[in-house]
GROMACS .gro file of C-alpha atoms in nm:
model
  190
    1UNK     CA    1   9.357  14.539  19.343
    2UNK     CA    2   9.703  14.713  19.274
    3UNK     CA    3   9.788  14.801  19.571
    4UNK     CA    4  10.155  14.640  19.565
    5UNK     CA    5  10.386  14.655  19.322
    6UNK     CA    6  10.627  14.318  19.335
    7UNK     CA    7  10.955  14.313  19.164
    8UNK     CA    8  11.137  13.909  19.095
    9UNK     CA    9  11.497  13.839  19.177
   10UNK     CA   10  11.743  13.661  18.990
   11UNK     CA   11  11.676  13.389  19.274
   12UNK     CA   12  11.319  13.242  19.176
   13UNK     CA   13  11.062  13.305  19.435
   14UNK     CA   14  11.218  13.547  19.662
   15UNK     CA   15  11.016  13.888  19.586
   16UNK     CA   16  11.033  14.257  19.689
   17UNK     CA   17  10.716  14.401  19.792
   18UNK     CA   18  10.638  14.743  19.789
   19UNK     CA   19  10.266  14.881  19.907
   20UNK     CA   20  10.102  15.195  19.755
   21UNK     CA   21  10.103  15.445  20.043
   22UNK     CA   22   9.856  15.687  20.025
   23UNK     CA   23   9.891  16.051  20.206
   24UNK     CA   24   9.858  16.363  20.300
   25UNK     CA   25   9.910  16.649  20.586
   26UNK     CA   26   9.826  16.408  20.829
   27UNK     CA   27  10.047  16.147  20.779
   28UNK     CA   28   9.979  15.794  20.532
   29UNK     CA   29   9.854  15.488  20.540
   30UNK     CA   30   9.899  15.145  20.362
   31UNK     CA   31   9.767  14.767  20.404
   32UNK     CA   32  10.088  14.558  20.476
   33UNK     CA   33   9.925  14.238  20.385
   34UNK     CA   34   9.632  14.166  20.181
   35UNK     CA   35   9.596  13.786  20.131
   36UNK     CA   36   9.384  13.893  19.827
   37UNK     CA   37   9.656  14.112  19.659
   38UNK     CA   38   9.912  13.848  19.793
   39UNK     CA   39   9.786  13.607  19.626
   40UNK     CA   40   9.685  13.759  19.278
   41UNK     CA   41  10.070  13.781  19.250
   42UNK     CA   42  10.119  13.443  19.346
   43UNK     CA   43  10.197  13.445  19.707
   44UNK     CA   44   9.923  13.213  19.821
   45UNK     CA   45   9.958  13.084  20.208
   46UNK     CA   46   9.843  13.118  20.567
   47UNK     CA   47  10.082  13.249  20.809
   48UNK     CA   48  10.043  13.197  21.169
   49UNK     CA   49  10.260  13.387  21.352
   50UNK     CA   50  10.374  13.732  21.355
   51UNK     CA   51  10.697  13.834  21.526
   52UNK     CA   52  10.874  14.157  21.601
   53UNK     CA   53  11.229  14.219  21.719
   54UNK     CA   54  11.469  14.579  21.840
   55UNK     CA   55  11.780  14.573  21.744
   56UNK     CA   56  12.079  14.878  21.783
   57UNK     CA   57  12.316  14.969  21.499
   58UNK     CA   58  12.542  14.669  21.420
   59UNK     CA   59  12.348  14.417  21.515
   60UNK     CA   60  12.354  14.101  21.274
   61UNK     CA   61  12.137  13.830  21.328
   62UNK     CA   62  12.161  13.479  21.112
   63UNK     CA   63  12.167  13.312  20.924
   64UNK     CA   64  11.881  13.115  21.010
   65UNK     CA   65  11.626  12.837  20.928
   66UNK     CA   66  11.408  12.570  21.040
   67UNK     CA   67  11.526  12.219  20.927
   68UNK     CA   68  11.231  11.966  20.929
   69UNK     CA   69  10.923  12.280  20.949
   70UNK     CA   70  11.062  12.543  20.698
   71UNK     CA   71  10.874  12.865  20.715
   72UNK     CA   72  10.776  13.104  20.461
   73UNK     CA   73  10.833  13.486  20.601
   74UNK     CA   74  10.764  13.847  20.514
   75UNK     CA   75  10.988  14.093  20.640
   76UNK     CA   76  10.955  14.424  20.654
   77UNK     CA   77  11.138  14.722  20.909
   78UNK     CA   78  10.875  14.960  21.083
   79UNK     CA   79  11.170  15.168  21.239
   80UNK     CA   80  11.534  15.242  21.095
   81UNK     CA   81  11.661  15.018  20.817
   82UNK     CA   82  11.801  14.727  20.778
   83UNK     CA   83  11.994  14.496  20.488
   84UNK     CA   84  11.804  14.178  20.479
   85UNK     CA   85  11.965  13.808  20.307
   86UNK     CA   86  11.810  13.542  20.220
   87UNK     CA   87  12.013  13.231  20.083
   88UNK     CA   88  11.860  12.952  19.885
   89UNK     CA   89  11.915  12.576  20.030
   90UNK     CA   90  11.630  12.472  19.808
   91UNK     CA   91  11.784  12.111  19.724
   92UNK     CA   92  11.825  12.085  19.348
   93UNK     CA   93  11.757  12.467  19.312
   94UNK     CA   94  11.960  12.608  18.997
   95UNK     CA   95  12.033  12.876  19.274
   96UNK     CA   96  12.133  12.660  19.559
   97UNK     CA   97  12.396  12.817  19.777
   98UNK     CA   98  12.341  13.163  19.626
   99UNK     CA   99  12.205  13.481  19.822
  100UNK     CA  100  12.006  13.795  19.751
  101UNK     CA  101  11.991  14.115  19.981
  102UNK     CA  102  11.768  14.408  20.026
  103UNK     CA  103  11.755  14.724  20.210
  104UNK     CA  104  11.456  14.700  20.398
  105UNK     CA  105  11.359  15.091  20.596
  106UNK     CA  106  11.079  15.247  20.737
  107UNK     CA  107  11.123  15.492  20.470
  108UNK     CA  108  11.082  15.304  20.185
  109UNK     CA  109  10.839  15.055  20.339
  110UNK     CA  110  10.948  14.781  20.149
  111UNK     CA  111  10.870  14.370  20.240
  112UNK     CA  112  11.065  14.104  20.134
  113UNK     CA  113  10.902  13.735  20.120
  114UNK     CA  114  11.089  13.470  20.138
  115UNK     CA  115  11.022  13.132  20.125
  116UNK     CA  116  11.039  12.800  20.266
  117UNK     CA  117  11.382  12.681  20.277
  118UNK     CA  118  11.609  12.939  20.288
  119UNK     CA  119  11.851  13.069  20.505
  120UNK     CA  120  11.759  13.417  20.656
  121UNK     CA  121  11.964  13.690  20.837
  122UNK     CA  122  11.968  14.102  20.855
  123UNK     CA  123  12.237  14.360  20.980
  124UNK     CA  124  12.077  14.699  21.145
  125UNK     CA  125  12.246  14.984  20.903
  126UNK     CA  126  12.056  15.250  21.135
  127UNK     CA  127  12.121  15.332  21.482
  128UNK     CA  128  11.800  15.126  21.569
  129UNK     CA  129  11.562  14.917  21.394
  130UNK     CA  130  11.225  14.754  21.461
  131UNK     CA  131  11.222  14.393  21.268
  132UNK     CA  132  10.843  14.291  21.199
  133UNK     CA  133  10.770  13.935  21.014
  134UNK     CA  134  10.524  13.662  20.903
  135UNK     CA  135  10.566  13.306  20.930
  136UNK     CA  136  10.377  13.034  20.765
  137UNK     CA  137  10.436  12.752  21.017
  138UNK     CA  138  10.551  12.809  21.412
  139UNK     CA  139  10.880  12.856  21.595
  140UNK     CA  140  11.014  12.503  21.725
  141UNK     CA  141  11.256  12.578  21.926
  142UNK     CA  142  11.416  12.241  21.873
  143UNK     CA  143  11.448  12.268  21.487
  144UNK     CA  144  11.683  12.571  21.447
  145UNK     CA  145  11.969  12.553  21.223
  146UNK     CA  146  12.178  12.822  21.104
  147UNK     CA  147  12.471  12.910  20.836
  148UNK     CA  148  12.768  13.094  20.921
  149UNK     CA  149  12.725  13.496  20.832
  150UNK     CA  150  13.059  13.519  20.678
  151UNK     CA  151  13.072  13.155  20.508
  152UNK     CA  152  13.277  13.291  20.239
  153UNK     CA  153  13.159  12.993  20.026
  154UNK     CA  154  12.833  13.208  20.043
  155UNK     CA  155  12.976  13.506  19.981
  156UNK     CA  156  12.740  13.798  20.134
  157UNK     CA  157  12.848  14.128  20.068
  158UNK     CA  158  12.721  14.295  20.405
  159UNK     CA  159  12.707  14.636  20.400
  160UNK     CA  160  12.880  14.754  20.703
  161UNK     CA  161  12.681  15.071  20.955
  162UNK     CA  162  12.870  15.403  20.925
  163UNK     CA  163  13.170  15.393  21.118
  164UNK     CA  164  13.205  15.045  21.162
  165UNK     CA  165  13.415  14.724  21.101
  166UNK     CA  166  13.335  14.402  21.100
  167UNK     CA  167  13.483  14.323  21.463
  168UNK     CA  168  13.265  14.565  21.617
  169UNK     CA  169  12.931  14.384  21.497
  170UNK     CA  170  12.723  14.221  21.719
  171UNK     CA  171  12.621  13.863  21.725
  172UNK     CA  172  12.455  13.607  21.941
  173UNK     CA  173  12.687  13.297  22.075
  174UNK     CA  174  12.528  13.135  21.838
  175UNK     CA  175  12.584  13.285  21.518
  176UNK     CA  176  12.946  13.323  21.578
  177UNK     CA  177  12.900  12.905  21.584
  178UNK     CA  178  12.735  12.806  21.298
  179UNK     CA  179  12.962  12.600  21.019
  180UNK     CA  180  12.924  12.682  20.624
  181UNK     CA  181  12.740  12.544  20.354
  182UNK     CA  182  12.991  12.310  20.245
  183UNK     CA  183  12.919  12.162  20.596
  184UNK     CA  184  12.512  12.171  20.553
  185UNK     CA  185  12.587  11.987  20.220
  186UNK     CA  186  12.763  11.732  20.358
  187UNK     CA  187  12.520  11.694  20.622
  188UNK     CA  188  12.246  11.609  20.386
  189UNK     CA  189  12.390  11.465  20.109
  190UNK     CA  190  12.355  11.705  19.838
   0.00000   0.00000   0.00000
């Protein structure tokens, strides 16, 4: 096996994947998923869906989740580069409410998995980014929820593109709408 090398973060079960990329004068190649090698290092699941999204400098999208089917994902950029967040709402998690960020690039062909039950959002540092990820359970449309970007409760330190501010991101309608985590606490109980 060997073929990725996985590094932990101080939030339990979020990991950084990197793939051994072999090459030469023509160009490289590397397996981006390998259930084997996935799950020697503990990352043991079927995922069913594969998505892919564009996205121009600026761009922020999330933070997102599904509430009642929480899927596991692994992210990784296949054009530009992006700085990816995940935030843990993993009731009774010694981490709850915290968040962890990575630059994710076509250059340094990283993957980030994250799993069930966190929050999950990016901001495109380059002018342009291709967004490529694995879920273990489907897209219900119905079951979306979503944490404000700039809950300050939360705390992310986005990295902004060069040039820019914070009022010249771009966001859907509704991720300028979603409420904090002191609101999705409330909500639940915890």
């Amino acid at each position: 096996m060997g073929k990725i090398t996985v590094e932990t973060c101080e939030i339990e079960g979020l990991r950084v994947i990197t793939p051994t990329v072999f090459g030469d004068d023509r160009g490289y190649f590397m397996e981006t998923y390998n259930y084997n090698d996935f799950k020697e290092v503990g990352i043991d699941m079927e995922f069913v869906q594969d998505n892919q999204s564009a996205s121009k400098k600026g761009v922020l999208r999330g933070l997102h989740f599904q509430k009642e089917f929480p899927q596991d994902k692994l992210v990784r950029v296949v054009s530009g580069e992006v700085f990816d967040v995940a935030v843990d709402l993993r009731p009774g998690s010694a981490t709850f409410g915290k968040w962890f960020g990575v630059k994710l690039s076509a250059e340094n062909k990283k993957q980030f998995f994250i799993p069930k039950n966190f929050a999950h959002g990016f901001i495109v540092l380059s002018d342009y980014a291709e967004f490529c990820y694995k879920c273990s359970d489907f897209y219900h449309p119905n079951d979306e929820g979503g944490l404000l970007w700039s809950d300050p409760e939360i705390g992310v330190e986005w990295p902004l593109p060069e040039g820019m501010t914070f009022d010249d991101l771009t966001l859907s309608d509704k991720d300028t709408k979603w409420s904090g985590i002191a609101d999705y606490k409330a909500e639940r109980g915890l």
